[in-house]
Coordinates of C-alpha atoms in Angstrom, one line a residue:
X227 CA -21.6 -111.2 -176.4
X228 CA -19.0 -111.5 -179.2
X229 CA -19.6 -108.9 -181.7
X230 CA -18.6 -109.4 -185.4
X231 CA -18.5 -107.4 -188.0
X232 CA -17.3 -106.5 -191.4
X233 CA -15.5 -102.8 -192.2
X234 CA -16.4 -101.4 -195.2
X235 CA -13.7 -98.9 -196.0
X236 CA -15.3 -97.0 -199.6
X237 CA -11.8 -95.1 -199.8
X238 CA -9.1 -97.0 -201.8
X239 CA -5.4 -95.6 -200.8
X240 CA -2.2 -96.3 -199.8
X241 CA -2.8 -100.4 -200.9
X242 CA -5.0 -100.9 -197.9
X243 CA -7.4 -103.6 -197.8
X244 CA -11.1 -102.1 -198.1
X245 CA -12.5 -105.1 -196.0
X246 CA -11.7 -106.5 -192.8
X247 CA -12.8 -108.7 -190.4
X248 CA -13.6 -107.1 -186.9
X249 CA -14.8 -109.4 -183.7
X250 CA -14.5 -108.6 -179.9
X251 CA -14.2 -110.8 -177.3
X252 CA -14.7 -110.4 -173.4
X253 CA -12.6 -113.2 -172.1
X254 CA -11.5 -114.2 -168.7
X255 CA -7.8 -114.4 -166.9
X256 CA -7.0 -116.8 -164.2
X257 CA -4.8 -114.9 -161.5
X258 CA -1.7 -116.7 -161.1
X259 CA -1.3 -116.6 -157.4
X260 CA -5.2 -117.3 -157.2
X261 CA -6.6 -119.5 -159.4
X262 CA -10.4 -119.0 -158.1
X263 CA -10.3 -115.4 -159.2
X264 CA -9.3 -113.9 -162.7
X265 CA -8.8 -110.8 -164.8
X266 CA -11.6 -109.5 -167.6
X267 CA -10.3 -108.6 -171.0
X268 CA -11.5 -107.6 -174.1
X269 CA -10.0 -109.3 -177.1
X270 CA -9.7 -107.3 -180.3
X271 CA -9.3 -109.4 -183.8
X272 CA -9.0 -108.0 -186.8
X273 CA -7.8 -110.0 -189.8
X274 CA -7.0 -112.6 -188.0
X275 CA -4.6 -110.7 -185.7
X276 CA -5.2 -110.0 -182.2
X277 CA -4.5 -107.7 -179.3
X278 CA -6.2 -107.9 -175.5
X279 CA -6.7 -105.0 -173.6
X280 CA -7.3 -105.2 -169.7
X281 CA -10.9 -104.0 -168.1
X282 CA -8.9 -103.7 -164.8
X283 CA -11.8 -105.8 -163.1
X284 CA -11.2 -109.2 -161.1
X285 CA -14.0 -111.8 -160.4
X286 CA -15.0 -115.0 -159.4
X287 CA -13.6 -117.3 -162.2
X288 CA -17.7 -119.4 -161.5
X289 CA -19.1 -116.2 -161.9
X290 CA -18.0 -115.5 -165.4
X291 CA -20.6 -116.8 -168.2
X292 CA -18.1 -117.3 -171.4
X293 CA -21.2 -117.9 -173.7
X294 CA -22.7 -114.4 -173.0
X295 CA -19.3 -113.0 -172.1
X296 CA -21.2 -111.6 -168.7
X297 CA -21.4 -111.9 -165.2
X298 CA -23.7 -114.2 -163.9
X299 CA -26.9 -112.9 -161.8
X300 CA -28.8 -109.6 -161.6
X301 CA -27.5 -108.4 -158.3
X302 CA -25.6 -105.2 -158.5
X303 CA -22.2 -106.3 -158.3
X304 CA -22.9 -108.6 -161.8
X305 CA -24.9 -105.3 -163.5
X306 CA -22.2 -102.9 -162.6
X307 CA -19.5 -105.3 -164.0
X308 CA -21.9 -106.0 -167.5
X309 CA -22.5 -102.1 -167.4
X310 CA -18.8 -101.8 -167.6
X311 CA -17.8 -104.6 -170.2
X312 CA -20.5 -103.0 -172.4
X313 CA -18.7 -99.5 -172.0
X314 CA -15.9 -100.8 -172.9
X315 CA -17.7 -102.7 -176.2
X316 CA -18.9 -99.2 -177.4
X317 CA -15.5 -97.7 -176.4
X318 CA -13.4 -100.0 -178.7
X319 CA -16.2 -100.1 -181.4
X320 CA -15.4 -96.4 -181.4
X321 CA -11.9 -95.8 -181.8
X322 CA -12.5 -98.2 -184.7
X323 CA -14.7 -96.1 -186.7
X324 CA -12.5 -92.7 -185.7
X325 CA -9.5 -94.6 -187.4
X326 CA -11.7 -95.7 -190.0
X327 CA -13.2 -91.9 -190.9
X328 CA -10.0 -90.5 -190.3
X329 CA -8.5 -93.1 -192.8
X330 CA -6.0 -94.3 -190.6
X331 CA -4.7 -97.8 -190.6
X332 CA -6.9 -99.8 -188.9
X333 CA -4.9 -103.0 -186.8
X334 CA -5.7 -104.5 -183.5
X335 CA -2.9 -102.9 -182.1
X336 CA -4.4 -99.4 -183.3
X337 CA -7.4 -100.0 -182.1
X338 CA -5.9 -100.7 -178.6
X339 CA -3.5 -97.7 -179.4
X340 CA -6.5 -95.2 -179.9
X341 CA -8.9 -96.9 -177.3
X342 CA -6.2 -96.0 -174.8
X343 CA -5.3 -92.4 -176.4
X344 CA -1.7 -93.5 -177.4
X345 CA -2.4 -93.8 -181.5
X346 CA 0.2 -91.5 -182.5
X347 CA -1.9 -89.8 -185.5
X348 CA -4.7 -88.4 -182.9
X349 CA -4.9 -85.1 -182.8
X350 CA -5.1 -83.9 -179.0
X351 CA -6.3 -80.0 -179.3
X352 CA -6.3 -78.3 -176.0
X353 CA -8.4 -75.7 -174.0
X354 CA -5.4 -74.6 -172.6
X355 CA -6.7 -75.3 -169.0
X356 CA -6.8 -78.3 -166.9
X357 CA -8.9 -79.8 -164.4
X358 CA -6.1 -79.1 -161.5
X359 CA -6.4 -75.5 -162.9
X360 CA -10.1 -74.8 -162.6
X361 CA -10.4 -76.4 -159.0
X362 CA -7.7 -74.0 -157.7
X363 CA -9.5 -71.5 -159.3
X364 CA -12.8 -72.5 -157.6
X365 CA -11.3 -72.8 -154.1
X366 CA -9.6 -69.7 -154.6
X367 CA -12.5 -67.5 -155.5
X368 CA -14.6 -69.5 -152.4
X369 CA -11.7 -69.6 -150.4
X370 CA -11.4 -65.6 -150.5
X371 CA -15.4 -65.1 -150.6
X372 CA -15.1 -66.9 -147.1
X373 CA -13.9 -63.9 -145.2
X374 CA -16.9 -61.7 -147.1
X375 CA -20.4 -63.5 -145.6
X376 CA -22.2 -61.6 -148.2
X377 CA -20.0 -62.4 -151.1
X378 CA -19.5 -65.9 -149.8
X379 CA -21.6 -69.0 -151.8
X380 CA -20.6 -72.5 -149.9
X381 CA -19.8 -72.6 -146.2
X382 CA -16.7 -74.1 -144.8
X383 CA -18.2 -77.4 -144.7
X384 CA -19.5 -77.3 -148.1
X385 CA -15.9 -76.2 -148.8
X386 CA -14.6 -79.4 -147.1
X387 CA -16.9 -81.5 -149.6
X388 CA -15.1 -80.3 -152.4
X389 CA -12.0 -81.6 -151.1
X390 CA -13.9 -85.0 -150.9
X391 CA -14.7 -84.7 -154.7
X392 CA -11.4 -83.3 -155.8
X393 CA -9.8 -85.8 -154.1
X394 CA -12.6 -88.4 -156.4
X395 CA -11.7 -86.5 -159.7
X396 CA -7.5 -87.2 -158.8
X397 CA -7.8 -90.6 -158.3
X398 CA -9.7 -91.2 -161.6
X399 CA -7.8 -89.4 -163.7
X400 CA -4.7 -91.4 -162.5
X401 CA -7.1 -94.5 -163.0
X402 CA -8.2 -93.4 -166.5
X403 CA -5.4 -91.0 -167.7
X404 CA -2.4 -92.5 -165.6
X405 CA -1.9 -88.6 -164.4
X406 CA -3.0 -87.0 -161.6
X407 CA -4.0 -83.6 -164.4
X408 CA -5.4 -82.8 -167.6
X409 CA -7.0 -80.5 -170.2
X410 CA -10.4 -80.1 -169.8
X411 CA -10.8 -80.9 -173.6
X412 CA -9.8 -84.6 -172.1
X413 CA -13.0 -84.5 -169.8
X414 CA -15.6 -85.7 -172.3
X415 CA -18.8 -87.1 -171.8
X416 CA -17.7 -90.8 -172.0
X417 CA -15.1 -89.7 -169.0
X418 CA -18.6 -88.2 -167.0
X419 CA -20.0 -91.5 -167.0
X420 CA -16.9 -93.4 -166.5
X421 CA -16.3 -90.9 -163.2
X422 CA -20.1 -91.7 -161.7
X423 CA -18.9 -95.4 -162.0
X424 CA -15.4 -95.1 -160.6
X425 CA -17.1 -93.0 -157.5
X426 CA -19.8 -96.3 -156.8
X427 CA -16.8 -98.5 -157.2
X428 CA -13.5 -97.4 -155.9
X429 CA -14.4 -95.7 -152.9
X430 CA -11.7 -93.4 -151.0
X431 CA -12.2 -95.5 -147.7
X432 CA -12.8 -98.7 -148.5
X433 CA -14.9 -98.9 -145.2
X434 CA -16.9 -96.2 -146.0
X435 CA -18.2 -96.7 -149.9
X436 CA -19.9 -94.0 -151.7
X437 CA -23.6 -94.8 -153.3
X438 CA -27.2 -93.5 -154.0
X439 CA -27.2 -89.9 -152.7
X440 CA -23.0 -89.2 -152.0
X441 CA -22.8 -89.9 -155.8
X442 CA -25.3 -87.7 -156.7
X443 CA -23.1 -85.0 -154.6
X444 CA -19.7 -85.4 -155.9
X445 CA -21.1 -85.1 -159.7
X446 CA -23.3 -82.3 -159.2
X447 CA -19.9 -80.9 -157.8
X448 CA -18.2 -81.6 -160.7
X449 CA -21.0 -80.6 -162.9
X450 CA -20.8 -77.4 -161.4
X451 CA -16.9 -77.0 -162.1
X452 CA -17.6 -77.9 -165.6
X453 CA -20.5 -74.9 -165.5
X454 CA -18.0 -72.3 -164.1
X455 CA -15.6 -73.4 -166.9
X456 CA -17.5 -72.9 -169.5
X457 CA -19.1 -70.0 -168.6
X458 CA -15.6 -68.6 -168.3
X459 CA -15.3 -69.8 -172.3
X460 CA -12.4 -72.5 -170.7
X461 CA -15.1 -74.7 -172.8
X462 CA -17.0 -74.0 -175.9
X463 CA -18.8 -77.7 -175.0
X464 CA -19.7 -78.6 -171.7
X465 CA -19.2 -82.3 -171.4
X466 CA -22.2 -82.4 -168.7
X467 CA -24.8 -81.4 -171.2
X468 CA -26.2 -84.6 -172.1
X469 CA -25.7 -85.5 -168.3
X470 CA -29.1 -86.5 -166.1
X471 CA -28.6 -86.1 -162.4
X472 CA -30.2 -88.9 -161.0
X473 CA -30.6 -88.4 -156.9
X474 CA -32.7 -91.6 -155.4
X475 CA -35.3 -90.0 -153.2
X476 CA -35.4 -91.8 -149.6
X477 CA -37.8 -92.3 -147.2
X478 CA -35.7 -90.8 -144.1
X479 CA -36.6 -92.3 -140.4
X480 CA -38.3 -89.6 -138.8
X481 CA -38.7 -89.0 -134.9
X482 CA -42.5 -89.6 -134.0
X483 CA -44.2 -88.0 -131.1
X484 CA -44.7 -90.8 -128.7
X485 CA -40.9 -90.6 -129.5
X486 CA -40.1 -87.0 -128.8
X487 CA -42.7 -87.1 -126.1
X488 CA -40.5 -90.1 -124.3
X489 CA -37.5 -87.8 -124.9
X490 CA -39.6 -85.4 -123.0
X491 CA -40.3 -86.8 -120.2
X492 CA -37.3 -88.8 -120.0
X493 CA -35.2 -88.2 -116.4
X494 CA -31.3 -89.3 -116.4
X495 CA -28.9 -90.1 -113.3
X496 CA -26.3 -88.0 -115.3
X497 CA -25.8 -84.0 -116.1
X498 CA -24.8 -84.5 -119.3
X499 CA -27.4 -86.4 -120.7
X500 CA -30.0 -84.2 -119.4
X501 CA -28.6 -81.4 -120.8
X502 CA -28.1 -82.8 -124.0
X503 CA -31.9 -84.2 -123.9
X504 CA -32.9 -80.3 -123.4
X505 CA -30.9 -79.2 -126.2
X506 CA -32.9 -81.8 -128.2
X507 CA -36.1 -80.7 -126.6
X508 CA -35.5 -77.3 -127.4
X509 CA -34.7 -77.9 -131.1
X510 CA -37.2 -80.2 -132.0
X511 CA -39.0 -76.6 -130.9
X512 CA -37.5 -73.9 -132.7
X513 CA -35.6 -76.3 -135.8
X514 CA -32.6 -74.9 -136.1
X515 CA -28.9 -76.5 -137.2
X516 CA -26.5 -77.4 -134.4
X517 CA -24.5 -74.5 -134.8
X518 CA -27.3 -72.1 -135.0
X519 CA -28.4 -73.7 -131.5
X520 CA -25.0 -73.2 -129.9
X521 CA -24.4 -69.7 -131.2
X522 CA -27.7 -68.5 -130.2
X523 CA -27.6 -65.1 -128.2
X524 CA -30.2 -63.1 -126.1
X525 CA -30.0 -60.2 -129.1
X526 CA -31.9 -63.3 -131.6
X527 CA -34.7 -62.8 -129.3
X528 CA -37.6 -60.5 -129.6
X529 CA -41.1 -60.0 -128.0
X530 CA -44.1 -59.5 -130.7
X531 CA -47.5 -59.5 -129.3
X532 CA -46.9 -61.4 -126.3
X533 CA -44.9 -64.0 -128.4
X534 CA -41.3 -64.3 -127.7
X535 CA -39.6 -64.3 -131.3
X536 CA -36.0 -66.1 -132.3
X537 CA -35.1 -63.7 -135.7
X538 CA -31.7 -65.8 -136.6
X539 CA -29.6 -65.7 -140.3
X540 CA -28.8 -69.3 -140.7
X541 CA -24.9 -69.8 -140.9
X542 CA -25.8 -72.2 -143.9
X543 CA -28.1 -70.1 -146.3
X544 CA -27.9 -66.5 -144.8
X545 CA -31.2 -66.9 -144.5
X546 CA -33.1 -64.6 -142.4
X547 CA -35.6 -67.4 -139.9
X548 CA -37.9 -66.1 -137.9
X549 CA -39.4 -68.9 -135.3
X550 CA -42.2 -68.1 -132.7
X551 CA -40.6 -69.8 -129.6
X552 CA -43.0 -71.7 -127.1
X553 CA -43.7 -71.6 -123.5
X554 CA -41.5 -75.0 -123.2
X555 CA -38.8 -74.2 -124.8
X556 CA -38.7 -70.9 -123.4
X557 CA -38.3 -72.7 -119.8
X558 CA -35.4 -74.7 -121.7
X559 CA -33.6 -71.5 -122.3
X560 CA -34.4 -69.5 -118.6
X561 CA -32.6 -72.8 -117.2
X562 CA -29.4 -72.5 -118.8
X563 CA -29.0 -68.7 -119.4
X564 CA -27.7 -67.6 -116.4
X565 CA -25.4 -70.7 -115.8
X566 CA -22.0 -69.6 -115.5
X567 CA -20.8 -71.6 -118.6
X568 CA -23.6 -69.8 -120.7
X569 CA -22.7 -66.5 -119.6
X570 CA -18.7 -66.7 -120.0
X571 CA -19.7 -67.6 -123.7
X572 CA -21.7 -65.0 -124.0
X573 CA -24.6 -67.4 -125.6
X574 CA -28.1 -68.7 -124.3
X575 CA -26.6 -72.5 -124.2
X576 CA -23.4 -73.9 -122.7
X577 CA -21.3 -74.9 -125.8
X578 CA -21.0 -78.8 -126.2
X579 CA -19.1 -80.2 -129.0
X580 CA -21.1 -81.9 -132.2
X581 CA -19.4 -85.6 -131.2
X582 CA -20.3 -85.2 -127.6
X583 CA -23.8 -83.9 -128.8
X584 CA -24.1 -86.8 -130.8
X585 CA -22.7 -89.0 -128.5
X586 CA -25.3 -88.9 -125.5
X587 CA -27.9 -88.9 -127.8
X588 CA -27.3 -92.4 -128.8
X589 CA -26.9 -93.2 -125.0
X590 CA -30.5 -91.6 -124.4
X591 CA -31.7 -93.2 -127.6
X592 CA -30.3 -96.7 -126.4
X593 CA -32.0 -96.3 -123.2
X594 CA -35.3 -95.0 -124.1
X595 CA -35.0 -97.9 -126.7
X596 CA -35.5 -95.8 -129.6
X597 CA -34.6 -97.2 -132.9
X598 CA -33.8 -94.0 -134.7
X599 CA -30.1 -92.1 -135.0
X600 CA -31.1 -89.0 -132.7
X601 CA -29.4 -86.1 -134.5
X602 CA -30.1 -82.0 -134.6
X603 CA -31.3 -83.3 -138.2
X604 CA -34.0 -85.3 -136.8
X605 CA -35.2 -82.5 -134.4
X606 CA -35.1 -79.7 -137.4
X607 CA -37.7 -82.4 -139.4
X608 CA -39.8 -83.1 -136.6
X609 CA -39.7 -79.1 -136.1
X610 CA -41.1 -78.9 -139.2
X611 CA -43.6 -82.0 -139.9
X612 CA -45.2 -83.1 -136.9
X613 CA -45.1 -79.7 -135.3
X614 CA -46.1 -77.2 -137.7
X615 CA -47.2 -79.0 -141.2
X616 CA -49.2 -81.6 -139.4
X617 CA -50.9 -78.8 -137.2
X618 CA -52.1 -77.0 -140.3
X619 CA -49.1 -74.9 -140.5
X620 CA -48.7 -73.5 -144.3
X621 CA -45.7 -74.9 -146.2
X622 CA -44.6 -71.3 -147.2
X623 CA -44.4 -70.0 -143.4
X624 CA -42.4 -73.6 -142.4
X625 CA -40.0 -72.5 -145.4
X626 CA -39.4 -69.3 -143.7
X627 CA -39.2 -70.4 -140.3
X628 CA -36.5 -73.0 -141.6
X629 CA -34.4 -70.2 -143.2
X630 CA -34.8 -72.2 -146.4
X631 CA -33.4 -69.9 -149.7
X632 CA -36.0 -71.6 -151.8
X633 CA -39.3 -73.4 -151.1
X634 CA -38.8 -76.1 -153.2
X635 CA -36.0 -77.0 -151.1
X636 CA -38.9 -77.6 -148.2
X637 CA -41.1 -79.5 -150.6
X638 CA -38.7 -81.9 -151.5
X639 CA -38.0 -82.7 -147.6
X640 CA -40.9 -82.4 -146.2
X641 CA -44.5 -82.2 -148.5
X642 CA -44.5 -86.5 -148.6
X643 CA -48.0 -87.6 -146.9
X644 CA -48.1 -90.5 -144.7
X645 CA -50.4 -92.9 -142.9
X646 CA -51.4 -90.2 -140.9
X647 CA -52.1 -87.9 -142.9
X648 CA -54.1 -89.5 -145.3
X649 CA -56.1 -90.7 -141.9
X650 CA -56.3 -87.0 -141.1
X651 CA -57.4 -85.9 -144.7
X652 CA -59.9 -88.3 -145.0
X653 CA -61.4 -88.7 -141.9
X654 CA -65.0 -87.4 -142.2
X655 CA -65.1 -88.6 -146.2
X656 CA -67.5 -91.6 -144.9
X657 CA -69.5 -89.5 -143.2
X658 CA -70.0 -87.2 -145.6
X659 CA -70.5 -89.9 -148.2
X660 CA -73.0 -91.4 -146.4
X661 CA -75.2 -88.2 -146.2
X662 CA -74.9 -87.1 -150.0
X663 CA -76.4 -91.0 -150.4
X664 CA -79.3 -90.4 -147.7
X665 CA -80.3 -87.2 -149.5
X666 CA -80.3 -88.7 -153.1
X667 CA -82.6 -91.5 -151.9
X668 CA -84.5 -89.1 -149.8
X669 CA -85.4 -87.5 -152.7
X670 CA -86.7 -90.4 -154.8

């Protein structure tokens, strides 16, 4: 919508006028080599003067509502695009009122000047550090706690995601800043909310695009940067104070046991693909990560009152798990032990890369017409829900058995009830209804 206003400037000096006019408008482009699509910008007028400056967004020119100055619709295309044009409405509105407490002459093209950081009268105080800086100082600390397990905070592959979010954080700031660096004093909480929105839109791969949960990831990253920074006094402010972590809880496709029990029984023309179905097999018994499964040795095994024990420290966590091992899984183990590919690895399992893991899943899955992505992920959760927590199993034992740090960590993946449940938990609630009526009217 076009906002106008009038500036009331109570300061007489320098002759300056101490009223002026102050509209913007959001108005639409037409591309040149395509007339169906066209460029947003936001038109600044004061006094009768104008300036446009570019929201680096093109639509559909029939999409555009010039009335409301809006998308049309209320998918999420239109409400990221209005999100953005009213960003950029509060943006302008306030580079006008820091010119106007700063008592600096306040034009269209200063406007545009400070809403872009070029006004030549803004002060730009430093912290003396830059973003650049404080990831190298990040992967440097991580990168040398790697070769200490106990000193060491983030795995390699949590490592690897950092790479994913620096990469994020360089693109933006080239977007935003037209640099690929800059002082963290730069970063401020307008920038946080402009970053979550460059992530959702401008993806790295534009065949893979980043939403709901990967966003969530890269700014908790970030946030955490920001953390180290200021508890290293880089920052007396944090700019991610005010910031809410939104993650989108989902309700993940989990294997059920006429599933697993099809897995099972399941018999293959092919070596491979039974071997990789016993791998399965066997983790949906014990719930451990892939490479806790392929690294698993006959030291992890111990006998405790006639019950085979697997004591492991997860590679993820460092978490000590300790998982009774059944009589099935046990005959998963005594078949491949002894294989010469087992023992010239020195581990229970022959070793079998993740994408060849993964791989004859999906075969097995597409034959056994299961509907589900069969993953190491899928076992660990039915490891832990329909084996143990549906079979009475307390929460705080499947926490340990997981090698989970924290319990809450288990909660949030695995305490949500379901059909079944609530069938289990309230199966004899008629019965026992029924017999607190007979005895009321038995006693009338």
């Amino acid at each position: 919508m076009k906002e106008f206003e009038t500036i009331s400037n109570h300061f007489k000096w320098c002759g300056m006028r101490t009223d002026k006019s102050f509209s913007i408008d959001f108005i639409i482009r037409k591309d040149k080599q395509d007339k169906t699509e066209g460029y947003l910008f936001a038109r600044v007028t004061v006094n009768g003067q104008n300036t446009e400056i570019s929201l680096k967004e093109k639509i559909k020119v029939w999409d555009w509502d010039s009335r409301s100055e809006t998308v049309k619709g209320k998918n999420k295309y239109a409400k990221s695009i209005n999100d953005w044009i009213d960003e950029v409405r509060y943006k302008i509105k306030e580079s006008r009122k820091a010119l106007e407490t700063n008592r600096h002459p306040i034009t269209a093209s200063t406007i545009k000047e400070h809403y872009e950081g070029r006004h030549t009268s803004q002060k730009a105080p430093t912290s003396g550090h830059t973003i650049k800086e404080l990831i190298r100082f990040h992967n440097k600390i991580e990168g040398e706690a790697q070769h200490n397990e106990e000193a060491a905070k983030l795995k390699p592959g949590t490592m690897k995601n950092y790479g994913a979010t620096e990469k994020y954080l360089t693109n933006f700031m080239l977007h935003k800043y037209k640099k690929e660096d800059v002082d963290l004093l730069d970063f401020d909480y307008q920038a946080v909310l402009e970053l979550e929105y460059y992530i959702r839109n401008f993806p790295i791969k534009q065949s893979d695009p980043c939403l709901g949960n990967g966003v969530y990831k890269h700014m908790e990253r970030v946030m955490k940067l920001f953390g180290m920074a200021r508890s290293m006094r880089w920052l007396t402010d944090n700019p991610f104070e005010l910031y809410e972590l939104k993650k989108k809880r989902t309700v993940k496709e989990r294997l059920t046991i006429q599933q697993f029990v099809a897995i099972e029984n399941g018999v293959f023309n092919d070596d491979k693909l039974n071997y990789v179905r016993d791998l399965f097999i066997y983790d949906c018994y014990v719930g451990v990560s892939y490479v806790d499964l392929l690294n698993l040795e006959e030291g992890h095994f111990v006998e405790m009152e006639d019950t085979l024990f697997c004591t492991i420290y997860r590679q993820k966590s460092i978490e000590r798990a300790g998982i009774p091992v059944p009589p099935a899984a046990i005959a998963i183990m005594n078949k491949y032990a002894n294989t010469p590919a087992a023992v010239a690895g020195g581990k229970i399992f022959p070793y079998i890369s993740n994408q060849d893991f993964n791989r004859n899943l999906k075969i097995i899955a597409g034959i056994l017409n299961i509907p589900i992505n069969l993953c190491t992920r899928k076992a660990r959760d039915f490891f832990a829900k329909e084996l143990n927590l549906k079979n009475g199993v307390p929460m705080e034992t499947v926490s340990k058995m997981l090698g989970h740090s924290k319990i809450s960590t288990t909660k949030e993946n695995y305490a949500d009830v379901d059909e079944e449940k609530i069938i289990d938990d309230t199966a004899h609630v008629q019965e026992r209804f029924n017999l607190k009526k007979k005895k009321i009217l038995q006693a009338v």
